Short mmCIF file of C-alpha atoms in Angstrom, two decimals:
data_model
loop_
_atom_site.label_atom_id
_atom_site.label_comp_id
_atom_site.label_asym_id
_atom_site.label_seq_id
_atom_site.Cartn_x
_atom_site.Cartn_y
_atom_site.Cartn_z
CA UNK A 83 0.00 0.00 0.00
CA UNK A 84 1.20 3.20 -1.38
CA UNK A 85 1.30 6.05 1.52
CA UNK A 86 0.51 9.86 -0.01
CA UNK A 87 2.31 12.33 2.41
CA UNK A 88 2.31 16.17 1.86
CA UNK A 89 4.80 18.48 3.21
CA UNK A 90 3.54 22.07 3.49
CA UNK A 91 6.43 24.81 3.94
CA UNK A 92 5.57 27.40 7.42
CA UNK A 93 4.17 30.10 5.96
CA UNK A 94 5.23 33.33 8.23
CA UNK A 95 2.61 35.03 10.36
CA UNK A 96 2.14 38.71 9.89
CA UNK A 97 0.78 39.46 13.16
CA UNK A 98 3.75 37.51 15.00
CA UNK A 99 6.22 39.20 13.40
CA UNK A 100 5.12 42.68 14.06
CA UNK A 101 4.33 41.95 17.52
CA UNK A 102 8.23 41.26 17.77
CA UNK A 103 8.98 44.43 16.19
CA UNK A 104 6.85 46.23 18.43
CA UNK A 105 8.74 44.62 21.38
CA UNK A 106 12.54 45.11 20.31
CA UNK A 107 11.27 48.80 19.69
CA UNK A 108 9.57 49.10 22.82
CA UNK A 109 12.92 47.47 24.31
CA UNK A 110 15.23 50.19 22.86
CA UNK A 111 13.14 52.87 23.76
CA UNK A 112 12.95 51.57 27.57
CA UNK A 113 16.56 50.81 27.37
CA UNK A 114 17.56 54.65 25.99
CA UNK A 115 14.91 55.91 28.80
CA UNK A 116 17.40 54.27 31.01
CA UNK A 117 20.35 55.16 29.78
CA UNK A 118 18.90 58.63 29.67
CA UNK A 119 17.86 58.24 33.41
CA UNK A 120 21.11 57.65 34.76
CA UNK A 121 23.21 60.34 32.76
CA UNK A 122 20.44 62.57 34.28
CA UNK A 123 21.70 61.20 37.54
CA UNK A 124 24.99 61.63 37.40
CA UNK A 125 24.89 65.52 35.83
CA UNK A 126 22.26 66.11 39.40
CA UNK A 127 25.27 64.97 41.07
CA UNK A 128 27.01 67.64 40.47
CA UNK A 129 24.73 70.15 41.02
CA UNK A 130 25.14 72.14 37.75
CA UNK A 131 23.77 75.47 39.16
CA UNK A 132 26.47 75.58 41.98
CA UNK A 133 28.82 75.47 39.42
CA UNK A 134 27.68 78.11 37.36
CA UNK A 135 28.04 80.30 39.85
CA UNK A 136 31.73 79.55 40.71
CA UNK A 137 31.90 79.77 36.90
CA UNK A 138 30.76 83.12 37.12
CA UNK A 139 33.76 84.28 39.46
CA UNK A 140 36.19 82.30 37.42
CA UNK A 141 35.75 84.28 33.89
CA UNK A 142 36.09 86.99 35.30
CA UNK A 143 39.42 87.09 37.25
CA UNK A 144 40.60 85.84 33.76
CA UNK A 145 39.70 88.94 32.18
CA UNK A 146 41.01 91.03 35.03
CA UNK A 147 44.47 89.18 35.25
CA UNK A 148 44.98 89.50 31.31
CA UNK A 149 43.87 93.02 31.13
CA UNK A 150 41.43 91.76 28.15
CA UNK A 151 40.50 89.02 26.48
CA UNK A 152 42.55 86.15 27.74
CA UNK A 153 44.14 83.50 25.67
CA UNK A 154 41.27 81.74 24.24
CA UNK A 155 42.23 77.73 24.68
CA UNK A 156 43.50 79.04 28.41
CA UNK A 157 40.32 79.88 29.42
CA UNK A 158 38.80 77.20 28.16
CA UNK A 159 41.07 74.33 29.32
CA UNK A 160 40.57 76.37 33.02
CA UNK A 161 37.11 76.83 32.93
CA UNK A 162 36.89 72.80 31.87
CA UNK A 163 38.82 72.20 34.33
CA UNK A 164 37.24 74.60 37.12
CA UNK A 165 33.96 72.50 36.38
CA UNK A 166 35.61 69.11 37.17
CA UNK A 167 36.43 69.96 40.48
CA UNK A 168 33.63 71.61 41.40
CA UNK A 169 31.06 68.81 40.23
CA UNK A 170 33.95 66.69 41.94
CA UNK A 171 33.51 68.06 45.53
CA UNK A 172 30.07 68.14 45.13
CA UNK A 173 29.32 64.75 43.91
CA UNK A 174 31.44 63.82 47.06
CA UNK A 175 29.20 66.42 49.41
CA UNK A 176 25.99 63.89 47.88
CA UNK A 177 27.66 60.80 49.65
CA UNK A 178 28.87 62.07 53.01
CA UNK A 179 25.58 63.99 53.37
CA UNK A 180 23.27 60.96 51.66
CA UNK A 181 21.58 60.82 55.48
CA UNK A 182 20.74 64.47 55.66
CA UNK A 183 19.39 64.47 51.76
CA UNK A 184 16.93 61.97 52.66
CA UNK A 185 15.37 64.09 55.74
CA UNK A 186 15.34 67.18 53.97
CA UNK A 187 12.65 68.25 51.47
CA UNK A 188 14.67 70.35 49.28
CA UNK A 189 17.33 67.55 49.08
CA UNK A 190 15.41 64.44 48.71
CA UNK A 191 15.09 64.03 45.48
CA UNK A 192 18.68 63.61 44.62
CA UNK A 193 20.08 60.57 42.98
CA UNK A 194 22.00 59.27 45.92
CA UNK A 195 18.57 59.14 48.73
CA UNK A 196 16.47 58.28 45.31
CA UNK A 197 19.29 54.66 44.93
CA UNK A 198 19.43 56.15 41.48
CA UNK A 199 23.28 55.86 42.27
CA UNK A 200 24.65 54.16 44.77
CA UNK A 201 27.55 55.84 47.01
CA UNK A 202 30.29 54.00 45.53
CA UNK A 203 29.70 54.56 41.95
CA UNK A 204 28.97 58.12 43.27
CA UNK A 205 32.49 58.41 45.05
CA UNK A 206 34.21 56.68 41.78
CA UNK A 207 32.68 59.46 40.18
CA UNK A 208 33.78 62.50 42.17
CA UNK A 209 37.67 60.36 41.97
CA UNK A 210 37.70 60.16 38.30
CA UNK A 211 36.31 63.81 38.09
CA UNK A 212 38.64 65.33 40.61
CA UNK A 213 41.58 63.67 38.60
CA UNK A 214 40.84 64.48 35.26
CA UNK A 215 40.27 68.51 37.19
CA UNK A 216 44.01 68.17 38.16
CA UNK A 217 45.07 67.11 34.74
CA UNK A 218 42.90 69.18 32.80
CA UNK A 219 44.29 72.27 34.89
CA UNK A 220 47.44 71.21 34.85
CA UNK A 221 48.39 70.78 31.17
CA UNK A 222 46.06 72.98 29.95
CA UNK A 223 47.02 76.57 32.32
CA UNK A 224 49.40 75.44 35.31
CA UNK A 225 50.31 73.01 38.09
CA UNK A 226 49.63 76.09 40.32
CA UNK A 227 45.92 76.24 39.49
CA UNK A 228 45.64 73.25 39.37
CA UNK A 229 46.59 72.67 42.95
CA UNK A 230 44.73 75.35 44.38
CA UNK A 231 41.35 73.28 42.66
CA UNK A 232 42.64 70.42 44.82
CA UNK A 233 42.65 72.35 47.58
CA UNK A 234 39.49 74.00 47.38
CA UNK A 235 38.04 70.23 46.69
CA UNK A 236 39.63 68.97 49.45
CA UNK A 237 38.46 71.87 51.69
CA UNK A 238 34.97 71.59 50.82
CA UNK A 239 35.16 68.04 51.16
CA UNK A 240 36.90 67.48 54.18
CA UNK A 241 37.10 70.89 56.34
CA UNK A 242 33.38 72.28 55.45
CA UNK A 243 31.33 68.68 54.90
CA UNK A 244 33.09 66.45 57.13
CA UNK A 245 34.44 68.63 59.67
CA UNK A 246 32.17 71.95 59.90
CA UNK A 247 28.84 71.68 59.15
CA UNK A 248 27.07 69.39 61.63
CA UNK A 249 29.26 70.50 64.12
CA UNK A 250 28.82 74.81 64.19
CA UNK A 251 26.72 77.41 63.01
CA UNK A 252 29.41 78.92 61.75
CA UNK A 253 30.13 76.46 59.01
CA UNK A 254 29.70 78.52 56.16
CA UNK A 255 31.22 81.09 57.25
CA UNK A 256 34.57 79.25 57.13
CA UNK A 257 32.98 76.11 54.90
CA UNK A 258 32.82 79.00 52.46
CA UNK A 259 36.22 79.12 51.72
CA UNK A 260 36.35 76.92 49.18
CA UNK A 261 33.98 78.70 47.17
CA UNK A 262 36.44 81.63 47.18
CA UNK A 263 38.71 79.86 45.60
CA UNK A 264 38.08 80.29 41.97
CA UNK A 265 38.77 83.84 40.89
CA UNK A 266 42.34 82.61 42.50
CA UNK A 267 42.43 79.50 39.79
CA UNK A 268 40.98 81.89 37.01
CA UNK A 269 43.94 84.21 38.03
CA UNK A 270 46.84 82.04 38.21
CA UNK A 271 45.90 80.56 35.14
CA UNK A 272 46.37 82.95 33.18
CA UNK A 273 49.31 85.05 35.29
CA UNK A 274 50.98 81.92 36.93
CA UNK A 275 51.34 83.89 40.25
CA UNK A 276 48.83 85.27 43.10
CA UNK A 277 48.92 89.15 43.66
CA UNK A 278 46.46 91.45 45.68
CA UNK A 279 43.98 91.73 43.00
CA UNK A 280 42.49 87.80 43.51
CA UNK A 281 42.79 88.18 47.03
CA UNK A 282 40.29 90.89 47.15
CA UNK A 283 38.34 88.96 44.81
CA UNK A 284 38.81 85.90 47.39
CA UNK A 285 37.44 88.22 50.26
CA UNK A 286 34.52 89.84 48.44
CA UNK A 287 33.66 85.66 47.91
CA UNK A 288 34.16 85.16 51.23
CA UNK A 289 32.00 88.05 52.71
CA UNK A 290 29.31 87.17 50.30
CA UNK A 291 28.51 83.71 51.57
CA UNK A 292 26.97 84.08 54.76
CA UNK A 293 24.68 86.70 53.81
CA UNK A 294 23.52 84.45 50.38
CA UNK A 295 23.84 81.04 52.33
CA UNK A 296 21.29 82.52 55.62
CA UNK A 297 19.20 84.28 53.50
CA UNK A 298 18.43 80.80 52.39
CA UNK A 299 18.72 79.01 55.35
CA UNK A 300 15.54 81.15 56.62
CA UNK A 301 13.60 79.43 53.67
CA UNK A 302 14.84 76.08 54.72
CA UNK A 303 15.04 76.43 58.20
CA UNK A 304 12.68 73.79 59.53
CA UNK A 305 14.76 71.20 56.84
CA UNK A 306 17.80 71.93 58.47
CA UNK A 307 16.24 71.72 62.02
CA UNK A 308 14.64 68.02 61.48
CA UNK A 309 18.22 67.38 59.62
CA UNK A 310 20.05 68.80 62.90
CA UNK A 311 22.42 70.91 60.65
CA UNK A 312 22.80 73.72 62.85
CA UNK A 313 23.05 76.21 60.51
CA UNK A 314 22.42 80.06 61.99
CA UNK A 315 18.75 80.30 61.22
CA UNK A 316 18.00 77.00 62.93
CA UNK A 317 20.24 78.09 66.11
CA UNK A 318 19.53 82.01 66.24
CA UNK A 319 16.59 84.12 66.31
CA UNK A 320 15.65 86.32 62.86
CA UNK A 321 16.45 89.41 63.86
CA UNK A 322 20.26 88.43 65.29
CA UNK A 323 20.73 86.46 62.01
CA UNK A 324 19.59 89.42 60.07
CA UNK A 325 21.48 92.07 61.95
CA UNK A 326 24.62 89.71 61.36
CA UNK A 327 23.72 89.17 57.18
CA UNK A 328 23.59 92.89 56.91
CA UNK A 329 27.07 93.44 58.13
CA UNK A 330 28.68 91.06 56.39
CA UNK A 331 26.47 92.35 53.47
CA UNK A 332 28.76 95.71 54.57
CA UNK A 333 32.18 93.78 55.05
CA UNK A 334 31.01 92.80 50.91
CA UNK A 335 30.60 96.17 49.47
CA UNK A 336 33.46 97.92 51.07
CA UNK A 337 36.07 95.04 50.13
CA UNK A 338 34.62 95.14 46.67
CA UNK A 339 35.66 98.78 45.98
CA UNK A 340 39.21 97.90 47.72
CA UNK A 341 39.08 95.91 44.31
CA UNK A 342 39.13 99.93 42.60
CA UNK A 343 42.66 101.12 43.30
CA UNK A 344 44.41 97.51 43.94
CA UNK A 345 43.27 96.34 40.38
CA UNK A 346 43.80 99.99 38.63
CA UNK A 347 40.32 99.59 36.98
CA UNK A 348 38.26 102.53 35.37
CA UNK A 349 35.00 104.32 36.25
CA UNK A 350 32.98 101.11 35.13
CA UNK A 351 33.96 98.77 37.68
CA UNK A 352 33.31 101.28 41.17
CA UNK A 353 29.77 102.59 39.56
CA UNK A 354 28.91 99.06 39.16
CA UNK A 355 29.89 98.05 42.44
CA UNK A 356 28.72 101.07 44.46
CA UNK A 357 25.12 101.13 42.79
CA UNK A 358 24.90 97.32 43.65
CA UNK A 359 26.15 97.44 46.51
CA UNK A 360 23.70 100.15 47.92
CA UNK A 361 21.17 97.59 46.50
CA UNK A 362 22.35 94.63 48.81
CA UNK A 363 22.59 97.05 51.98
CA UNK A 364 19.16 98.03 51.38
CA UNK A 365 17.66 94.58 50.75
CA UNK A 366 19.58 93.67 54.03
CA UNK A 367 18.17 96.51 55.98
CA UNK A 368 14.57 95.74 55.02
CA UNK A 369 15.47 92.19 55.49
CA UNK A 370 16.42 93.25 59.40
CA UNK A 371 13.59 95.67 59.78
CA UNK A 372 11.40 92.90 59.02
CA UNK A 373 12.83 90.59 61.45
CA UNK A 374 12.46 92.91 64.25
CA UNK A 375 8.96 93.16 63.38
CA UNK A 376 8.36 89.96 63.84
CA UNK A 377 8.06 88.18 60.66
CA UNK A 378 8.84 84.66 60.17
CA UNK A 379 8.81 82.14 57.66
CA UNK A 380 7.10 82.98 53.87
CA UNK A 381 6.52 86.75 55.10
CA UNK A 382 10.13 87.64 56.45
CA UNK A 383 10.51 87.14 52.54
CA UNK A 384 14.52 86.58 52.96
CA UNK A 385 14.53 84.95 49.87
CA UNK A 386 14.14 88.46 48.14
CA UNK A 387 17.69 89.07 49.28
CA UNK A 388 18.80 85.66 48.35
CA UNK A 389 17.88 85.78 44.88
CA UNK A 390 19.42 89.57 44.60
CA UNK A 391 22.64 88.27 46.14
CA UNK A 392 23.03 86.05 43.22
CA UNK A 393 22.48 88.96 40.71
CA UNK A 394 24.64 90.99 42.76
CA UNK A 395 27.89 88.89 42.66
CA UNK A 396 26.85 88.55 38.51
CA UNK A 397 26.98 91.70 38.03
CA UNK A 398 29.97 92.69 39.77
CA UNK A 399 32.14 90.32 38.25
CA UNK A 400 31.07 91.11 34.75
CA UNK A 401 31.98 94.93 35.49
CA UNK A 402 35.25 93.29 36.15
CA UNK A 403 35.36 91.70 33.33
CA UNK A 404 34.20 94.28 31.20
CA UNK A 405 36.22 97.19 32.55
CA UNK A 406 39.37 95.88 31.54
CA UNK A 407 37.91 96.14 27.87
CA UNK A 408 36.83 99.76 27.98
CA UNK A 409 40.08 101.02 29.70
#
């Protein structure tokens, strides 16, 4: 008996197919979401606005020190390198202080509380950026700059984080030290030496600080209390904080015109500095007026003088910046 058998070839099946299209897309686009994710984690680590503002006391000093424009691929290799260490010391700030991020509100949401990244990727991070800083600043202005970043780094990281601010309310005043230190690295880069004109840049840094840093330490105030980071708000009441932001408000505008005859600037520069100066004594004095009246919380309205703090050290770094090129 003769057996018929037919063989009949698969024939493919439209709808499987695109179903497995659909997936691998839907894969990739999950796995670039991720990708995307964790990049975003790593650039919070550094807290990007922090370093624009050291940034913004860097180009300047560059200016100043070259009496112009400064040699282009200078500037950049030291402003490259100025951001390493910065998002260096505070990618390291993120791990020591992981326990005080997760209390407060206004630091919760960053990647190390969130296990976005965990602390030892995180501290690889701030190594390999606080390296490629000292290389990056070495090669590219001096070894000079370059270890005055370190230093700043390591005084941020170990005097101000480690050392200072659970321990005083008086940590920023000299926590604040190493943000003072970049008009020094924007000067040396481009002179090789330190002379009077970035100290006084250091010091109008250094009597800056408080005022900005308390003015915002009244908004977060109750964060820092729950944290137990004594910072002066938390410790003091409004008015004696107040009375002591306005004069080192003062201590700010009077070391800023020092900055006048010991840099040889024009007219530009003091106008600049005088006219916004009188506007951070003012904001101060309102600020202290307010206290004394009794006002607390949202309706002391400190951050009014935090935000014109900001604008004030802006704009009195770009005069010195600027004046150079007029004169």
């Amino acid at each position: 008996m003769c057996v018929l058998t037919t063989h009949t070839s698969a024939q493919p099946n439209p709808a499987i197919d695109a179903s497995r299209v659909v997936e691998r897309s839907v894969d990739g686009a999950q796995g670039q979401a991720r990708t995307k994710d964790v990049l975003k984690a790593y650039v919070a680590l550094t807290k990007p606005r922090i370093i624009e503002l050291l940034l913004v006391t860097t180009i300047p000093a560059m200016f100043l020190a070259a009496g112009g424009v400064p040699p282009l691929m200078t500037a950049l290799w030291t402003m490259l390198g100025g951001l390493f260490a910065a998002a260096s010391a505070n990618v390291f700030n993120c791990v020591i202080d992981r326990d005080i991020d997760e209390v407060m509100r206004r630091t919760r949401r960053r990647p190390v509380p969130r296990h976005q990244v965990s602390p030892t990727n995180a501290t690889v991070f701030g190594v390999v950026l606080g390296i490629l800083s000292a290389l990056v600043l070495g090669f590219g202005a001096n070894w000079l700059s370059a270890g005055l970043a370190l230093a700043a780094n390591a005084f941020y990281v170990f005097v101000y984080t480690m050392l200072l601010k659970r321990r005083t309310s008086q940590n920023i005043v000299w926590g604040g030290i190493a943000g003072c230190f970049p008009p020094l690295i924007g000067w040396t880069a481009i002179t090789g030496s330190v002379s009077w004109a970035p100290l006084v840049l250091f010091l109008i840094v250094f009597f800056w600080t408080p005022p900005h840093t308390w003015a915002l330490g009244f908004r977060y105030r109750d964060d820092y209390a729950a944290a137990h980071v004594p910072m002066l708000p938390v410790v003091m009441d409004a008015p004696g904080v107040a009375w002591r932001i306005l004069c080192y408000s003062a201590a700010t505008v009077a070391t800023s015109l020092v900055l006048w005859p010991v840099a040889h600037t024009g007219w530009l520069y003091p106008v600049v500095a005088i006219v916004t100066g009188a506007v951070l004594l003012w904001e101060s004095v309102q600020l202290l007026q307010r206290a004394r009246r009794g006002f607390t919380g949202a309706s002391l309205n400190a951050m009014r003088l935090f935000h014109w703090s900001n604008t004030y050290l802006a704009l009195l770094f770009v005069a010195a910046a600027i004046d150079p090129l007029i004169f």
